[in-house]
mmCIF file of C-alpha atoms in Angstrom:
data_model
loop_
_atom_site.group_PDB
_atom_site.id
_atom_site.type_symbol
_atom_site.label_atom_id
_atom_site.label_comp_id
_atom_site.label_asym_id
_atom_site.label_seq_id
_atom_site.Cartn_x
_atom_site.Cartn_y
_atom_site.Cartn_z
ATOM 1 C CA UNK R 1 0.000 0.000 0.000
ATOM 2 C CA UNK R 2 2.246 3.178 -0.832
ATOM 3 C CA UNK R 3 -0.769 5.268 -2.617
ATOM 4 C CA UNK R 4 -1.126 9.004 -1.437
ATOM 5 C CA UNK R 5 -4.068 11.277 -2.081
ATOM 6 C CA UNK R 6 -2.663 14.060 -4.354
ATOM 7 C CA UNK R 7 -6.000 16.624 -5.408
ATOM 8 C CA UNK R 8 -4.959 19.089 -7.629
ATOM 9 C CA UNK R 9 -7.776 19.820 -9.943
ATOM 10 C CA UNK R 10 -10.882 18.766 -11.565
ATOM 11 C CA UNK R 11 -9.809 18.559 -14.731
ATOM 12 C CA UNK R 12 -11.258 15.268 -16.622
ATOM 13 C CA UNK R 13 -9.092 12.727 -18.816
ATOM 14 C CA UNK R 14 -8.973 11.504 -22.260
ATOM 15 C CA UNK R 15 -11.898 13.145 -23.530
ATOM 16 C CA UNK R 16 -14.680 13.029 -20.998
ATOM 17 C CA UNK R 17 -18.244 12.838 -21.585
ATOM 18 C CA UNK R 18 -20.186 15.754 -20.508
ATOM 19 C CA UNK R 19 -20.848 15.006 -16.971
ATOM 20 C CA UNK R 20 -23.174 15.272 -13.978
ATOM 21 C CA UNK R 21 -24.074 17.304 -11.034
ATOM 22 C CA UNK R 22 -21.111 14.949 -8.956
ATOM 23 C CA UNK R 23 -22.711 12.972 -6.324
ATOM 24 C CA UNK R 24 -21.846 13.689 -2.716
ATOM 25 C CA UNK R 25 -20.529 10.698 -0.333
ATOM 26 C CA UNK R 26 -19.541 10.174 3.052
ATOM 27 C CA UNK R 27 -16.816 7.930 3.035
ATOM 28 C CA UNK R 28 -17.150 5.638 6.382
ATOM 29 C CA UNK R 29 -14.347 4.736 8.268
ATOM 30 C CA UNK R 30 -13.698 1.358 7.245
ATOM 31 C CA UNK R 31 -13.155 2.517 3.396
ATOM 32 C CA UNK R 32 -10.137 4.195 4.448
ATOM 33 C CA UNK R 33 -7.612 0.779 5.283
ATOM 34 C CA UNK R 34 -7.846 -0.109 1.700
ATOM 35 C CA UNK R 35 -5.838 2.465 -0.482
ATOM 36 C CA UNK R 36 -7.212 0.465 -3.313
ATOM 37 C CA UNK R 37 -10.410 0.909 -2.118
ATOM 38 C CA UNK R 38 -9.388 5.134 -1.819
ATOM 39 C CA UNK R 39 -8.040 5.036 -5.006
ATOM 40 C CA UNK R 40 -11.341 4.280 -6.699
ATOM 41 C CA UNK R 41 -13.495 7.063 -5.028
ATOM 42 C CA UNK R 42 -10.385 9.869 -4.344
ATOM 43 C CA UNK R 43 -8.931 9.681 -8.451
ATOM 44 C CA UNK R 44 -12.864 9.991 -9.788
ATOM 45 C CA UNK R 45 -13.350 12.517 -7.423
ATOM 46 C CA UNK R 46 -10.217 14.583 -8.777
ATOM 47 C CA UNK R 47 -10.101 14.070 -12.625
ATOM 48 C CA UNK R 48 -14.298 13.516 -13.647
ATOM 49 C CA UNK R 49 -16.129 15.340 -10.886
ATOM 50 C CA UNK R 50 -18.213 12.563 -10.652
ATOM 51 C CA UNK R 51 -18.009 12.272 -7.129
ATOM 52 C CA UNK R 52 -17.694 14.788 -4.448
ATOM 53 C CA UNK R 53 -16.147 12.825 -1.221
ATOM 54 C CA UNK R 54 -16.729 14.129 2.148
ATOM 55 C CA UNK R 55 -15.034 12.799 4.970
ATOM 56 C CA UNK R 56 -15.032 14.010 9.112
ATOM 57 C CA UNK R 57 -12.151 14.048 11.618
ATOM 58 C CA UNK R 58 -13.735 11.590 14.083
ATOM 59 C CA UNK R 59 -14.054 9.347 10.742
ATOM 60 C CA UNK R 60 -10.370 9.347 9.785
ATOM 61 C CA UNK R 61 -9.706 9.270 13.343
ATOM 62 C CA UNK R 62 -11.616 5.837 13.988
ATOM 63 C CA UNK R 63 -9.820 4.518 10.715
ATOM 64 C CA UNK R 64 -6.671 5.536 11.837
ATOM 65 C CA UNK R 65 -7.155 3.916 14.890
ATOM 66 C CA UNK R 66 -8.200 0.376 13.061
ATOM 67 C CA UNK R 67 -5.135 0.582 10.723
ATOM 68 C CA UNK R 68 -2.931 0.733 13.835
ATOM 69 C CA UNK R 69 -5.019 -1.272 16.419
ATOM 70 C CA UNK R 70 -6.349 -3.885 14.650
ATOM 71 C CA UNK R 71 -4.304 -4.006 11.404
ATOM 72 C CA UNK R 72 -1.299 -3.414 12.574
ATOM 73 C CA UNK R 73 0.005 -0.523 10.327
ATOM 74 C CA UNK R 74 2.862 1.365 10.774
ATOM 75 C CA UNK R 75 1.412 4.741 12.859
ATOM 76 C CA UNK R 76 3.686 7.210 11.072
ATOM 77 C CA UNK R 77 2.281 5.504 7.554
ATOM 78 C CA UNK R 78 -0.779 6.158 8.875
ATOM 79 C CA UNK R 79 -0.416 9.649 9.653
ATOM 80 C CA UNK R 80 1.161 10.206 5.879
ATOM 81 C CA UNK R 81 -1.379 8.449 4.910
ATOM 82 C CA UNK R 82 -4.626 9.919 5.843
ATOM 83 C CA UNK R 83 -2.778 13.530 5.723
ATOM 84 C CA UNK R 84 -2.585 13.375 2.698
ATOM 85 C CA UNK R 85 -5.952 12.796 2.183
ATOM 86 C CA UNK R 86 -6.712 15.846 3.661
ATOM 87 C CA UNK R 87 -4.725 18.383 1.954
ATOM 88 C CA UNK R 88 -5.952 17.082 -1.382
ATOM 89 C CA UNK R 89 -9.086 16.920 -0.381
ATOM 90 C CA UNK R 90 -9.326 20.022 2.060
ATOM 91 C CA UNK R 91 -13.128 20.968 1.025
ATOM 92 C CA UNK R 92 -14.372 17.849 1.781
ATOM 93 C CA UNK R 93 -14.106 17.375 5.471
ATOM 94 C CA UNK R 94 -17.609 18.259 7.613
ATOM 95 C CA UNK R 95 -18.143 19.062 10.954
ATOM 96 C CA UNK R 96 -21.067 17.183 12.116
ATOM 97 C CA UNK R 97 -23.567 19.154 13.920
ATOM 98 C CA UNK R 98 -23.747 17.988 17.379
ATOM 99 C CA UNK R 99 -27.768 18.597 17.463
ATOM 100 C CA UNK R 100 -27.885 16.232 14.575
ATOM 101 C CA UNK R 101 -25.979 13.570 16.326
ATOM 102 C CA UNK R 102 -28.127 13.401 19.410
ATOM 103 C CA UNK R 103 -31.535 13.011 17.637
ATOM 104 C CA UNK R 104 -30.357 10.072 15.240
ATOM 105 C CA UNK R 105 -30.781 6.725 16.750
ATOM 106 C CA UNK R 106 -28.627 3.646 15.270
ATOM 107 C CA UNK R 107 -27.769 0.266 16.647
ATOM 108 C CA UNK R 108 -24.730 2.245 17.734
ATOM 109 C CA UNK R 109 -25.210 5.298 18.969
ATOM 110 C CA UNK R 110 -21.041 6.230 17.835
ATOM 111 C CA UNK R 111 -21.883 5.652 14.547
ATOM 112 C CA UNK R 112 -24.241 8.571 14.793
ATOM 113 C CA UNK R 113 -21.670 11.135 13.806
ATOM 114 C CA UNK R 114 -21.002 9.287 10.562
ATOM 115 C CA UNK R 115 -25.140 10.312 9.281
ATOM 116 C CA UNK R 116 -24.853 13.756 11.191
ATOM 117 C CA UNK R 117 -21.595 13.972 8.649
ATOM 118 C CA UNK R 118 -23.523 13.559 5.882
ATOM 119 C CA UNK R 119 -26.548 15.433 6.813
ATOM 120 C CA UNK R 120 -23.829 18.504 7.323
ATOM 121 C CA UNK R 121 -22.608 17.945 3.773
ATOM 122 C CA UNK R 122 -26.220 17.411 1.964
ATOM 123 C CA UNK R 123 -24.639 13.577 0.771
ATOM 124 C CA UNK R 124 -27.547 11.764 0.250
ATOM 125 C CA UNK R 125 -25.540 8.171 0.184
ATOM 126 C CA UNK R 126 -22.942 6.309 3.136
ATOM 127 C CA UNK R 127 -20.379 4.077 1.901
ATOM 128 C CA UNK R 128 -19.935 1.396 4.018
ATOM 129 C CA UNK R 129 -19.000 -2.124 3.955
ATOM 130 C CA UNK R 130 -20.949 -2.280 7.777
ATOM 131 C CA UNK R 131 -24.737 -1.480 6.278
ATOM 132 C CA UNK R 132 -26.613 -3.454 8.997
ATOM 133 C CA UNK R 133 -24.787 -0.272 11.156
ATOM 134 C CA UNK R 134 -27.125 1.897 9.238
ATOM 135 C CA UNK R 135 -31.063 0.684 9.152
ATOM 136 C CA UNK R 136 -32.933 2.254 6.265
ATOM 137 C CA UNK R 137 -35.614 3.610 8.361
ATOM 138 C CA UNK R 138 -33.297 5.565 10.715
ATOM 139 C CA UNK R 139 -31.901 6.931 7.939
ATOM 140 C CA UNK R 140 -35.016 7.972 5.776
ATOM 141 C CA UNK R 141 -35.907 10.863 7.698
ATOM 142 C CA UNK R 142 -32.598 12.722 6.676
ATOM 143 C CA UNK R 143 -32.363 11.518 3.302
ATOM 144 C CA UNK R 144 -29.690 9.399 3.523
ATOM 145 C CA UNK R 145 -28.878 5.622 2.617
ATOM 146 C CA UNK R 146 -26.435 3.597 3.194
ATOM 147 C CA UNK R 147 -24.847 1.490 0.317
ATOM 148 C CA UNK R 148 -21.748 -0.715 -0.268
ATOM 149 C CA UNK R 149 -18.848 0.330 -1.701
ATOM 150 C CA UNK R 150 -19.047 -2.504 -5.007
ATOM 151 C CA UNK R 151 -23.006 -0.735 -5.592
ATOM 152 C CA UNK R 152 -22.076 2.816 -5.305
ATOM 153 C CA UNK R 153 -18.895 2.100 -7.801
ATOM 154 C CA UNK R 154 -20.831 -0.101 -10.200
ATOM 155 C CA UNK R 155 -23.485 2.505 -10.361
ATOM 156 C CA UNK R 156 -20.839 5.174 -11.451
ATOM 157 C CA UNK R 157 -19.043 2.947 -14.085
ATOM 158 C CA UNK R 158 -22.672 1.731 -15.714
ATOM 159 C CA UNK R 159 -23.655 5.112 -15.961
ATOM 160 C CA UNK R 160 -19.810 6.959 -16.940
ATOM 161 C CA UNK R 161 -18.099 4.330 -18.672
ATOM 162 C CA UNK R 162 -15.262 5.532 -20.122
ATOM 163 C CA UNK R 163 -14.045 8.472 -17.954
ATOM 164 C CA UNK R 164 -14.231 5.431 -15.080
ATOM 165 C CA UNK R 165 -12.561 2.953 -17.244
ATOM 166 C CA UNK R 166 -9.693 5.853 -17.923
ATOM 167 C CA UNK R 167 -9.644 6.365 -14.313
ATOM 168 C CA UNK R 168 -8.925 2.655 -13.595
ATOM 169 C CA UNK R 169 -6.429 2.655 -16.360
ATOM 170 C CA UNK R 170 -4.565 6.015 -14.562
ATOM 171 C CA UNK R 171 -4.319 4.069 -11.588
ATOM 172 C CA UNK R 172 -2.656 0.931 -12.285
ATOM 173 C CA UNK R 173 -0.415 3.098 -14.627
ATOM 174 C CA UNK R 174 0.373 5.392 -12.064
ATOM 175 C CA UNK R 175 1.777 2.528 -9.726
ATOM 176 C CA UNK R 176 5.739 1.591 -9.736
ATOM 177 C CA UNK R 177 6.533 0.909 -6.438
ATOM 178 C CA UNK R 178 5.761 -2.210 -6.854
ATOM 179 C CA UNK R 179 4.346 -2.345 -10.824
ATOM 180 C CA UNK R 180 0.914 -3.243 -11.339
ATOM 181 C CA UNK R 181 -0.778 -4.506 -13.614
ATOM 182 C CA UNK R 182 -4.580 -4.267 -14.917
ATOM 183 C CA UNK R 183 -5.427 -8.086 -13.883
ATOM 184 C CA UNK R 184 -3.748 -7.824 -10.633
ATOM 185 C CA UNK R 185 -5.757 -4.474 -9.722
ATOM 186 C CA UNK R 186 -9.089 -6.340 -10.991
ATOM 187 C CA UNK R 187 -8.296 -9.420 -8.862
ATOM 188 C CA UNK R 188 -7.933 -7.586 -5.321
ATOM 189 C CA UNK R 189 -11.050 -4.919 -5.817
ATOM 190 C CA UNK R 190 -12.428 -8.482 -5.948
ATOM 191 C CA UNK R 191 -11.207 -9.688 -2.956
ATOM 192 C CA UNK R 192 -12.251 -6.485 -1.558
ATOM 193 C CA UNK R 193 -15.578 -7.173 -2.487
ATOM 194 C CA UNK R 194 -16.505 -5.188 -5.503
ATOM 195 C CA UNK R 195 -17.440 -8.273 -7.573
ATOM 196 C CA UNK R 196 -19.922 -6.797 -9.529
ATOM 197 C CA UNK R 197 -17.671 -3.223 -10.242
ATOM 198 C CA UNK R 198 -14.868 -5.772 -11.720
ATOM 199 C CA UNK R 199 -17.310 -7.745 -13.733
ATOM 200 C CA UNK R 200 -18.601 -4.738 -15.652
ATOM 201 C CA UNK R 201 -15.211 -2.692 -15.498
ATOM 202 C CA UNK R 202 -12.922 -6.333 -17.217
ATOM 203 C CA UNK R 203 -14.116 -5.537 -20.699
ATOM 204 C CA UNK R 204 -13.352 -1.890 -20.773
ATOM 205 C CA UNK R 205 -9.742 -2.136 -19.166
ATOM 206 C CA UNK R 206 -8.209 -5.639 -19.981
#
């Protein structure tokens, strides 16, 4: 894993389509371990404007504590890491209203912060691999759901193929430290669960 956010501008690649109104996400904590994971929602958000990211600090915090606590990564790595993240992304971190947080009632009540995040931003979708932390009718209300990382991705690349497809293509070429090639980015997003984003994306990329 030696990917670092770098957000420069929003300028599109290899001839974009016309594009949308980007759609705004709160990244949940537990997207944050995987930089191939990152990779897929921080490069569309800087070259397509397809998606507009929004993270918190409590979020990164409780990811940074995972990556050290319970996956054992390096803490100064971290700290690179997820700083990086937030000076190329500086617009996209929230702070939660603390109103909000009180009056929204989940399974657990710390993951409250993560809808009063997106209620702060106006993002109308949570990724999260943890969706049974997010019930559909405590989220209604606010206008918020809660969706996995493989449907939100999928969604993008059915409906933007080829800016998505050059995206994918930037990032593999972009890696050297180790190489990496097309199949071997395809096979982990699949063992990171994004089965269905690698079965549309293969015929675009390989």
């Amino acid at each position: 894993m030696n990917s670092m956010a770098q957000h420069t501008s929003h300028a599109s690649i290899n001839d974009p389509e016309v594009l949308p109104t980007p759609e705004t996400v709160v990244l949940d904590a537990n997207i944050f371990p995987s930089t191939w994971l990152t990779d897929l929602f921080l490069s569309p958000a800087e070259h397509t404007g397809l998606l507009e990211i929004i993270y918190s600090d409590t979020i990164l915090e409780e990811s940074r504590r995972a990556m050290i606590d319970d996956l054992g990564f390096a803490a100064h790595w971290v700290d690179r890491y997820l700083s990086s993240i937030q000076m190329g992304f500086p617009y996209s971190r929230v702070v939660p209203d603390p109103d909000t947080m009180h009056r929204i009632v989940l399974p657990d009540p710390d993951d409250s912060h993560v809808v009063a995040a997106a209620v702060a931003a106006g993002a109308s979708t949570i990724v999260t691999y943890n969706l049974a932390d997010f019930p559909e009718s405590e989220l209604a209300p606010y206008a918020v759901k809660a969706l996995h990382p493989d449907r939100v991705l999928t969604k993008i690349l059915c409906n933007h193929t080829k800016p998505v497809a050059d995206v994918l293509r930037e990032i593999v070429s972009s890696k050297t430290r180790p190489p990496r090639t097309m199949p071997e980015e395809l096979e982990q997003l699949h063992r990171l669960g994004l089965h269905s984003f690698v079965e549309a994306a293969a015929p675009h990329v390989l």
